[in-house]
Amino acid sequence: MINITDLEKVYRTDTVETLALNKMSLHVREHEFVAIMGPSGCGKSTLLNIIGMLDQPTAGSYQFNGIEVGKFNENKRSDLRKANIGFVFQSFNLIDELTVFENVELPLVYNNVKASVRKELVEKALDSVQMMHRRKHFPSQLSGGQQQRVAVARAVVNNSKLILADEPPGNLDSKNGAEVMQLLSGLNEAGTTIIMVTHSEYDARFSQRIVHMLDGKTVTENFLRELAYVPK
């Protein structure tokens, strides 16, 4: 699914040039769950932003499902991202003025999905994270764990092939954090590819492979187990 080769990302100002990714290579199979670890400033978030097509590399190759997307313009990246990728952030990124249902519905609105179809897909997504009973509530009326469940539902409502997770349990207590990781693990077992940035060894062990980064590139990889997904 993901083939990244010799990827570079340079941030420039008038006086400073920062190399965030340095000949980074990463290959992720469909249905895999990969955890990316490393110290702050090693390039993890930059890599996630490029994989999520929120940013462009300076050099190198990024192929998504065989399509070279590294040089796509913003509109092309946006179209491909909306059709294939869901995001789960540490800070939830829910919209306070929208209900749970409306927050989860938002990606479908952006993709011009018909209202009748949206209702069915949102209810299915909320049911999968056990949040249907909260569909009329607002984010401020939910616990942190419940908000993250809603964020996961939003990430999968469009049948996303890939979920990118940035420290998903980072703002949660250990119980709620473990529940969110179990939820992501279950999605992976159902066939969703997941790439997660984390500082937590505990969270990383839900994955099948841990990639350790330093100074903008891969330094080690630990394989924990085989793919969890079994085609029906």
PDB file of C-alpha atoms in Angstrom:
ATOM      1  CA  MET A   1       0.000   0.000   0.000  1.00  0.00           C
ATOM      2  CA  ILE A   2       2.690   2.517   1.053  1.00  0.00           C
ATOM      3  CA  ASN A   3       6.064   2.614  -0.692  1.00  0.00           C
ATOM      4  CA  ILE A   4       8.369   5.418   0.401  1.00  0.00           C
ATOM      5  CA  THR A   5      11.925   5.563  -0.925  1.00  0.00           C
ATOM      6  CA  ASP A   6      14.691   8.075  -0.116  1.00  0.00           C
ATOM      7  CA  LEU A   7      12.147  10.633   1.068  1.00  0.00           C
ATOM      8  CA  GLU A   8      13.454  14.045   2.093  1.00  0.00           C
ATOM      9  CA  LYS A   9      11.686  16.998   3.656  1.00  0.00           C
ATOM     10  CA  VAL A  10      13.478  20.295   4.117  1.00  0.00           C
ATOM     11  CA  TYR A  11      11.954  23.293   5.884  1.00  0.00           C
ATOM     12  CA  ARG A  12      13.541  26.611   4.922  1.00  0.00           C
ATOM     13  CA  THR A  13      13.389  30.132   6.274  1.00  0.00           C
ATOM     14  CA  ASP A  14      15.499  33.124   5.269  1.00  0.00           C
ATOM     15  CA  THR A  15      18.288  32.079   7.624  1.00  0.00           C
ATOM     16  CA  VAL A  16      17.703  28.444   8.615  1.00  0.00           C
ATOM     17  CA  GLU A  17      17.386  25.148   6.734  1.00  0.00           C
ATOM     18  CA  THR A  18      16.053  22.148   8.676  1.00  0.00           C
ATOM     19  CA  LEU A  19      16.221  18.597   7.335  1.00  0.00           C
ATOM     20  CA  ALA A  20      13.181  16.848   8.849  1.00  0.00           C
ATOM     21  CA  LEU A  21      13.366  13.659   6.760  1.00  0.00           C
ATOM     22  CA  ASN A  22      16.703  12.347   5.517  1.00  0.00           C
ATOM     23  CA  LYS A  23      16.536   9.638   2.822  1.00  0.00           C
ATOM     24  CA  MET A  24      13.641   8.010   4.702  1.00  0.00           C
ATOM     25  CA  SER A  25      12.358   4.695   3.354  1.00  0.00           C
ATOM     26  CA  LEU A  26       9.254   2.856   4.571  1.00  0.00           C
ATOM     27  CA  HIS A  27       7.101   0.114   3.080  1.00  0.00           C
ATOM     28  CA  VAL A  28       3.707  -0.775   4.572  1.00  0.00           C
ATOM     29  CA  ARG A  29       1.612  -3.696   3.363  1.00  0.00           C
ATOM     30  CA  GLU A  30      -2.150  -3.555   3.068  1.00  0.00           C
ATOM     31  CA  HIS A  31      -3.867  -4.672   6.334  1.00  0.00           C
ATOM     32  CA  GLU A  32      -0.691  -4.053   8.360  1.00  0.00           C
ATOM     33  CA  PHE A  33      -0.563  -2.215  11.706  1.00  0.00           C
ATOM     34  CA  VAL A  34       2.711  -0.275  12.001  1.00  0.00           C
ATOM     35  CA  ALA A  35       3.855   1.779  14.987  1.00  0.00           C
ATOM     36  CA  ILE A  36       6.422   4.535  14.438  1.00  0.00           C
ATOM     37  CA  MET A  37       8.548   5.501  17.427  1.00  0.00           C
ATOM     38  CA  GLY A  38      11.440   7.832  18.126  1.00  0.00           C
ATOM     39  CA  PRO A  39      12.438  10.909  20.151  1.00  0.00           C
ATOM     40  CA  SER A  40      10.726  14.252  19.684  1.00  0.00           C
ATOM     41  CA  GLY A  41      12.009  16.019  16.588  1.00  0.00           C
ATOM     42  CA  CYS A  42      13.050  12.844  14.758  1.00  0.00           C
ATOM     43  CA  GLY A  43      10.566  13.375  11.909  1.00  0.00           C
ATOM     44  CA  LYS A  44       7.636  11.154  12.944  1.00  0.00           C
ATOM     45  CA  SER A  45       4.928  13.786  12.555  1.00  0.00           C
ATOM     46  CA  THR A  46       6.445  15.084   9.328  1.00  0.00           C
ATOM     47  CA  LEU A  47       6.374  11.572   7.922  1.00  0.00           C
ATOM     48  CA  LEU A  48       2.744  11.110   9.010  1.00  0.00           C
ATOM     49  CA  ASN A  49       1.754  14.405   7.372  1.00  0.00           C
ATOM     50  CA  ILE A  50       3.324  13.343   4.074  1.00  0.00           C
ATOM     51  CA  ILE A  51       1.756   9.881   4.186  1.00  0.00           C
ATOM     52  CA  GLY A  52      -1.584  11.586   4.909  1.00  0.00           C
ATOM     53  CA  MET A  53      -1.039  13.892   1.919  1.00  0.00           C
ATOM     54  CA  LEU A  54      -1.231  16.977   4.114  1.00  0.00           C
ATOM     55  CA  ASP A  55       2.273  17.973   2.991  1.00  0.00           C
ATOM     56  CA  GLN A  56       4.654  17.350   0.097  1.00  0.00           C
ATOM     57  CA  PRO A  57       8.155  15.869   0.254  1.00  0.00           C
ATOM     58  CA  THR A  58      11.102  17.903  -0.980  1.00  0.00           C
ATOM     59  CA  ALA A  59      12.617  14.897  -2.754  1.00  0.00           C
ATOM     60  CA  GLY A  60      12.229  11.130  -3.047  1.00  0.00           C
ATOM     61  CA  SER A  61       9.333   8.847  -3.940  1.00  0.00           C
ATOM     62  CA  TYR A  62       5.984   8.278  -2.224  1.00  0.00           C
ATOM     63  CA  GLN A  63       3.671   5.736  -3.832  1.00  0.00           C
ATOM     64  CA  PHE A  64       0.170   5.067  -2.509  1.00  0.00           C
ATOM     65  CA  ASN A  65      -1.404   1.928  -3.959  1.00  0.00           C
ATOM     66  CA  GLY A  66       1.036   2.130  -6.847  1.00  0.00           C
ATOM     67  CA  ILE A  67       0.346   5.807  -7.586  1.00  0.00           C
ATOM     68  CA  GLU A  68       3.229   8.260  -7.291  1.00  0.00           C
ATOM     69  CA  VAL A  69       1.728  11.065  -5.198  1.00  0.00           C
ATOM     70  CA  GLY A  70       4.818  12.894  -3.972  1.00  0.00           C
ATOM     71  CA  LYS A  71       4.512  15.578  -6.636  1.00  0.00           C
ATOM     72  CA  PHE A  72       0.706  15.852  -6.674  1.00  0.00           C
ATOM     73  CA  ASN A  73      -0.685  19.350  -6.235  1.00  0.00           C
ATOM     74  CA  GLU A  74      -2.902  20.156  -3.259  1.00  0.00           C
ATOM     75  CA  ASN A  75      -6.189  19.442  -5.055  1.00  0.00           C
ATOM     76  CA  LYS A  76      -5.082  16.004  -6.260  1.00  0.00           C
ATOM     77  CA  ARG A  77      -3.736  15.126  -2.810  1.00  0.00           C
ATOM     78  CA  SER A  78      -6.996  16.273  -1.226  1.00  0.00           C
ATOM     79  CA  ASP A  79      -9.144  14.135  -3.521  1.00  0.00           C
ATOM     80  CA  LEU A  80      -7.029  11.030  -2.918  1.00  0.00           C
ATOM     81  CA  ARG A  81      -6.865  11.671   0.827  1.00  0.00           C
ATOM     82  CA  LYS A  82     -10.630  12.133   1.245  1.00  0.00           C
ATOM     83  CA  ALA A  83     -11.333   8.885  -0.591  1.00  0.00           C
ATOM     84  CA  ASN A  84      -8.808   6.708   1.224  1.00  0.00           C
ATOM     85  CA  ILE A  85      -7.445   8.044   4.528  1.00  0.00           C
ATOM     86  CA  GLY A  86      -8.886   8.637   7.994  1.00  0.00           C
ATOM     87  CA  PHE A  87      -7.127  10.491  10.818  1.00  0.00           C
ATOM     88  CA  VAL A  88      -7.157  10.021  14.588  1.00  0.00           C
ATOM     89  CA  PHE A  89      -5.413  12.776  16.560  1.00  0.00           C
ATOM     90  CA  GLN A  90      -4.257  12.995  20.158  1.00  0.00           C
ATOM     91  CA  SER A  91      -6.418  16.093  20.694  1.00  0.00           C
ATOM     92  CA  PHE A  92      -9.554  14.502  19.108  1.00  0.00           C
ATOM     93  CA  ASN A  93     -10.136  17.530  16.787  1.00  0.00           C
ATOM     94  CA  LEU A  94     -13.909  17.352  17.125  1.00  0.00           C
ATOM     95  CA  ILE A  95     -15.962  20.462  16.311  1.00  0.00           C
ATOM     96  CA  ASP A  96     -17.580  21.727  19.510  1.00  0.00           C
ATOM     97  CA  GLU A  97     -20.623  23.235  17.765  1.00  0.00           C
ATOM     98  CA  LEU A  98     -21.555  19.951  16.052  1.00  0.00           C
ATOM     99  CA  THR A  99     -23.225  16.930  17.616  1.00  0.00           C
ATOM    100  CA  VAL A 100     -21.543  13.531  17.693  1.00  0.00           C
ATOM    101  CA  PHE A 101     -23.584  12.492  14.661  1.00  0.00           C
ATOM    102  CA  GLU A 102     -22.660  15.668  12.752  1.00  0.00           C
ATOM    103  CA  ASN A 103     -18.952  15.315  13.580  1.00  0.00           C
ATOM    104  CA  VAL A 104     -18.862  11.781  12.222  1.00  0.00           C
ATOM    105  CA  GLU A 105     -20.944  12.808   9.211  1.00  0.00           C
ATOM    106  CA  LEU A 106     -18.553  15.574   8.160  1.00  0.00           C
ATOM    107  CA  PRO A 107     -16.195  13.507   5.915  1.00  0.00           C
ATOM    108  CA  LEU A 108     -19.227  12.212   4.022  1.00  0.00           C
ATOM    109  CA  VAL A 109     -20.512  15.766   3.503  1.00  0.00           C
ATOM    110  CA  TYR A 110     -17.112  16.737   2.072  1.00  0.00           C
ATOM    111  CA  ASN A 111     -17.347  13.750  -0.289  1.00  0.00           C
ATOM    112  CA  ASN A 112     -20.856  14.759  -1.437  1.00  0.00           C
ATOM    113  CA  VAL A 113     -22.479  11.549  -0.193  1.00  0.00           C
ATOM    114  CA  LYS A 114     -26.299  11.622  -0.304  1.00  0.00           C
ATOM    115  CA  ALA A 115     -28.041  12.362   2.991  1.00  0.00           C
ATOM    116  CA  SER A 116     -29.875   9.026   3.118  1.00  0.00           C
ATOM    117  CA  VAL A 117     -26.610   7.134   2.617  1.00  0.00           C
ATOM    118  CA  ARG A 118     -24.819   9.350   5.135  1.00  0.00           C
ATOM    119  CA  LYS A 119     -27.317   8.444   7.848  1.00  0.00           C
ATOM    120  CA  GLU A 120     -26.761   4.729   7.341  1.00  0.00           C
ATOM    121  CA  LEU A 121     -22.960   5.025   7.279  1.00  0.00           C
ATOM    122  CA  VAL A 122     -22.787   7.282  10.343  1.00  0.00           C
ATOM    123  CA  GLU A 123     -25.025   4.983  12.375  1.00  0.00           C
ATOM    124  CA  LYS A 124     -22.903   1.995  11.365  1.00  0.00           C
ATOM    125  CA  ALA A 125     -19.687   3.806  12.362  1.00  0.00           C
ATOM    126  CA  LEU A 126     -21.089   4.966  15.700  1.00  0.00           C
ATOM    127  CA  ASP A 127     -22.412   1.505  16.434  1.00  0.00           C
ATOM    128  CA  SER A 128     -18.965   0.023  15.774  1.00  0.00           C
ATOM    129  CA  VAL A 129     -17.467   2.196  18.542  1.00  0.00           C
ATOM    130  CA  GLN A 130     -20.495   1.824  20.850  1.00  0.00           C
ATOM    131  CA  MET A 131     -21.431   5.509  20.690  1.00  0.00           C
ATOM    132  CA  MET A 132     -24.867   5.444  19.027  1.00  0.00           C
ATOM    133  CA  HIS A 133     -26.517   6.323  22.336  1.00  0.00           C
ATOM    134  CA  ARG A 134     -24.502   9.573  22.372  1.00  0.00           C
ATOM    135  CA  ARG A 135     -25.240  10.639  18.787  1.00  0.00           C
ATOM    136  CA  LYS A 136     -27.173  13.778  19.822  1.00  0.00           C
ATOM    137  CA  HIS A 137     -24.618  14.914  22.404  1.00  0.00           C
ATOM    138  CA  PHE A 138     -21.944  17.573  21.864  1.00  0.00           C
ATOM    139  CA  PRO A 139     -18.209  16.914  22.442  1.00  0.00           C
ATOM    140  CA  SER A 140     -18.241  18.957  25.667  1.00  0.00           C
ATOM    141  CA  GLN A 141     -20.760  16.478  27.099  1.00  0.00           C
ATOM    142  CA  LEU A 142     -18.438  13.503  26.543  1.00  0.00           C
ATOM    143  CA  SER A 143     -15.483  12.096  28.425  1.00  0.00           C
ATOM    144  CA  GLY A 144     -12.070  12.040  26.769  1.00  0.00           C
ATOM    145  CA  GLY A 145     -12.401   8.356  25.974  1.00  0.00           C
ATOM    146  CA  GLN A 146     -15.818   8.908  24.414  1.00  0.00           C
ATOM    147  CA  GLN A 147     -14.507  11.793  22.320  1.00  0.00           C
ATOM    148  CA  GLN A 148     -11.716   9.610  20.968  1.00  0.00           C
ATOM    149  CA  ARG A 149     -14.232   6.885  20.102  1.00  0.00           C
ATOM    150  CA  VAL A 150     -16.160   9.476  18.104  1.00  0.00           C
ATOM    151  CA  ALA A 151     -12.915  10.510  16.395  1.00  0.00           C
ATOM    152  CA  VAL A 152     -12.286   6.872  15.437  1.00  0.00           C
ATOM    153  CA  ALA A 153     -15.834   6.601  14.057  1.00  0.00           C
ATOM    154  CA  ARG A 154     -15.201   9.724  11.981  1.00  0.00           C
ATOM    155  CA  ALA A 155     -11.969   8.184  10.654  1.00  0.00           C
ATOM    156  CA  VAL A 156     -13.686   4.994   9.458  1.00  0.00           C
ATOM    157  CA  VAL A 157     -17.092   6.315   8.346  1.00  0.00           C
ATOM    158  CA  ASN A 158     -15.927   6.673   4.754  1.00  0.00           C
ATOM    159  CA  ASN A 159     -14.626   3.073   4.697  1.00  0.00           C
ATOM    160  CA  SER A 160     -11.076   4.422   4.779  1.00  0.00           C
ATOM    161  CA  LYS A 161      -8.426   1.989   3.590  1.00  0.00           C
ATOM    162  CA  LEU A 162      -5.811   3.615   5.838  1.00  0.00           C
ATOM    163  CA  ILE A 163      -5.999   5.170   9.303  1.00  0.00           C
ATOM    164  CA  LEU A 164      -3.210   7.480  10.458  1.00  0.00           C
ATOM    165  CA  ALA A 165      -3.127   7.834  14.242  1.00  0.00           C
ATOM    166  CA  ASP A 166      -0.982  10.408  16.055  1.00  0.00           C
ATOM    167  CA  GLU A 167      -0.619   9.444  19.735  1.00  0.00           C
ATOM    168  CA  PRO A 168      -4.304   8.375  19.886  1.00  0.00           C
ATOM    169  CA  PRO A 169      -4.409   7.626  23.658  1.00  0.00           C
ATOM    170  CA  GLY A 170      -2.084  10.524  24.501  1.00  0.00           C
ATOM    171  CA  ASN A 171      -4.701  12.618  26.340  1.00  0.00           C
ATOM    172  CA  LEU A 172      -6.447   9.687  28.013  1.00  0.00           C
ATOM    173  CA  ASP A 173      -6.040   7.801  31.264  1.00  0.00           C
ATOM    174  CA  SER A 174      -4.687   4.259  31.077  1.00  0.00           C
ATOM    175  CA  LYS A 175      -8.107   2.555  31.061  1.00  0.00           C
ATOM    176  CA  ASN A 176      -9.566   4.691  28.275  1.00  0.00           C
ATOM    177  CA  GLY A 177      -6.275   4.613  26.394  1.00  0.00           C
ATOM    178  CA  ALA A 178      -6.257   0.819  26.428  1.00  0.00           C
ATOM    179  CA  GLU A 179      -9.849   0.759  25.182  1.00  0.00           C
ATOM    180  CA  VAL A 180      -8.966   3.013  22.238  1.00  0.00           C
ATOM    181  CA  MET A 181      -5.996   0.791  21.378  1.00  0.00           C
ATOM    182  CA  GLN A 182      -8.237  -2.282  21.519  1.00  0.00           C
ATOM    183  CA  LEU A 183     -10.629  -0.470  19.188  1.00  0.00           C
ATOM    184  CA  LEU A 184      -7.846   0.275  16.670  1.00  0.00           C
ATOM    185  CA  SER A 185      -6.609  -3.293  16.949  1.00  0.00           C
ATOM    186  CA  GLY A 186     -10.103  -4.564  16.160  1.00  0.00           C
ATOM    187  CA  LEU A 187     -10.311  -2.332  13.085  1.00  0.00           C
ATOM    188  CA  ASN A 188      -6.987  -3.715  11.907  1.00  0.00           C
ATOM    189  CA  GLU A 189      -8.183  -7.280  12.409  1.00  0.00           C
ATOM    190  CA  ALA A 190     -11.183  -6.369  10.213  1.00  0.00           C
ATOM    191  CA  GLY A 191      -8.822  -5.286   7.423  1.00  0.00           C
ATOM    192  CA  THR A 192      -7.969  -1.600   7.959  1.00  0.00           C
ATOM    193  CA  THR A 193      -4.331  -0.603   7.522  1.00  0.00           C
ATOM    194  CA  ILE A 194      -3.084   1.497  10.455  1.00  0.00           C
ATOM    195  CA  ILE A 195       0.046   3.617  10.838  1.00  0.00           C
ATOM    196  CA  MET A 196       0.433   5.057  14.334  1.00  0.00           C
ATOM    197  CA  VAL A 197       2.959   7.483  15.793  1.00  0.00           C
ATOM    198  CA  THR A 198       3.551   6.864  19.487  1.00  0.00           C
ATOM    199  CA  HIS A 199       5.996   7.318  22.353  1.00  0.00           C
ATOM    200  CA  SER A 200       4.393   4.463  24.290  1.00  0.00           C
ATOM    201  CA  GLU A 201       5.946   0.991  24.214  1.00  0.00           C
ATOM    202  CA  TYR A 202       2.651  -0.381  25.537  1.00  0.00           C
ATOM    203  CA  ASP A 203       0.637   1.124  22.679  1.00  0.00           C
ATOM    204  CA  ALA A 204       3.242   0.118  20.096  1.00  0.00           C
ATOM    205  CA  ARG A 205       2.830  -3.528  21.050  1.00  0.00           C
ATOM    206  CA  PHE A 206      -0.664  -3.549  19.592  1.00  0.00           C
ATOM    207  CA  SER A 207       1.008  -3.294  16.187  1.00  0.00           C
ATOM    208  CA  GLN A 208       2.647  -5.990  14.082  1.00  0.00           C
ATOM    209  CA  ARG A 209       5.794  -3.973  13.423  1.00  0.00           C
ATOM    210  CA  ILE A 210       7.599  -1.160  15.240  1.00  0.00           C
ATOM    211  CA  VAL A 211       9.673   1.259  13.166  1.00  0.00           C
ATOM    212  CA  HIS A 212      12.213   3.290  15.168  1.00  0.00           C
ATOM    213  CA  MET A 213      13.230   6.657  13.714  1.00  0.00           C
ATOM    214  CA  LEU A 214      16.176   8.923  14.497  1.00  0.00           C
ATOM    215  CA  ASP A 215      17.340  12.064  12.711  1.00  0.00           C
ATOM    216  CA  GLY A 216      14.743  11.764   9.973  1.00  0.00           C
ATOM    217  CA  LYS A 217      15.233   8.146   8.961  1.00  0.00           C
ATOM    218  CA  THR A 218      14.604   4.544   9.993  1.00  0.00           C
ATOM    219  CA  VAL A 219      17.250   3.066  12.281  1.00  0.00           C
ATOM    220  CA  THR A 220      15.642  -0.232  13.360  1.00  0.00           C
ATOM    221  CA  GLU A 221      12.508  -2.314  12.784  1.00  0.00           C
ATOM    222  CA  ASN A 222      11.048  -4.903  15.152  1.00  0.00           C
ATOM    223  CA  PHE A 223       8.577  -7.458  13.796  1.00  0.00           C
ATOM    224  CA  LEU A 224       6.178  -8.575  16.533  1.00  0.00           C
ATOM    225  CA  ARG A 225       3.657 -10.790  14.732  1.00  0.00           C
ATOM    226  CA  GLU A 226       2.095 -11.645  11.401  1.00  0.00           C
ATOM    227  CA  LEU A 227      -0.841  -9.753   9.859  1.00  0.00           C
ATOM    228  CA  ALA A 228      -3.993 -10.066  11.943  1.00  0.00           C
ATOM    229  CA  TYR A 229      -6.394  -9.736   9.002  1.00  0.00           C
ATOM    230  CA  VAL A 230      -7.863 -12.951   7.623  1.00  0.00           C
ATOM    231  CA  PRO A 231      -9.940 -12.495   4.417  1.00  0.00           C
ATOM    232  CA  LYS A 232     -13.468 -13.895   4.719  1.00  0.00           C
TER     233      LYS A 232
END
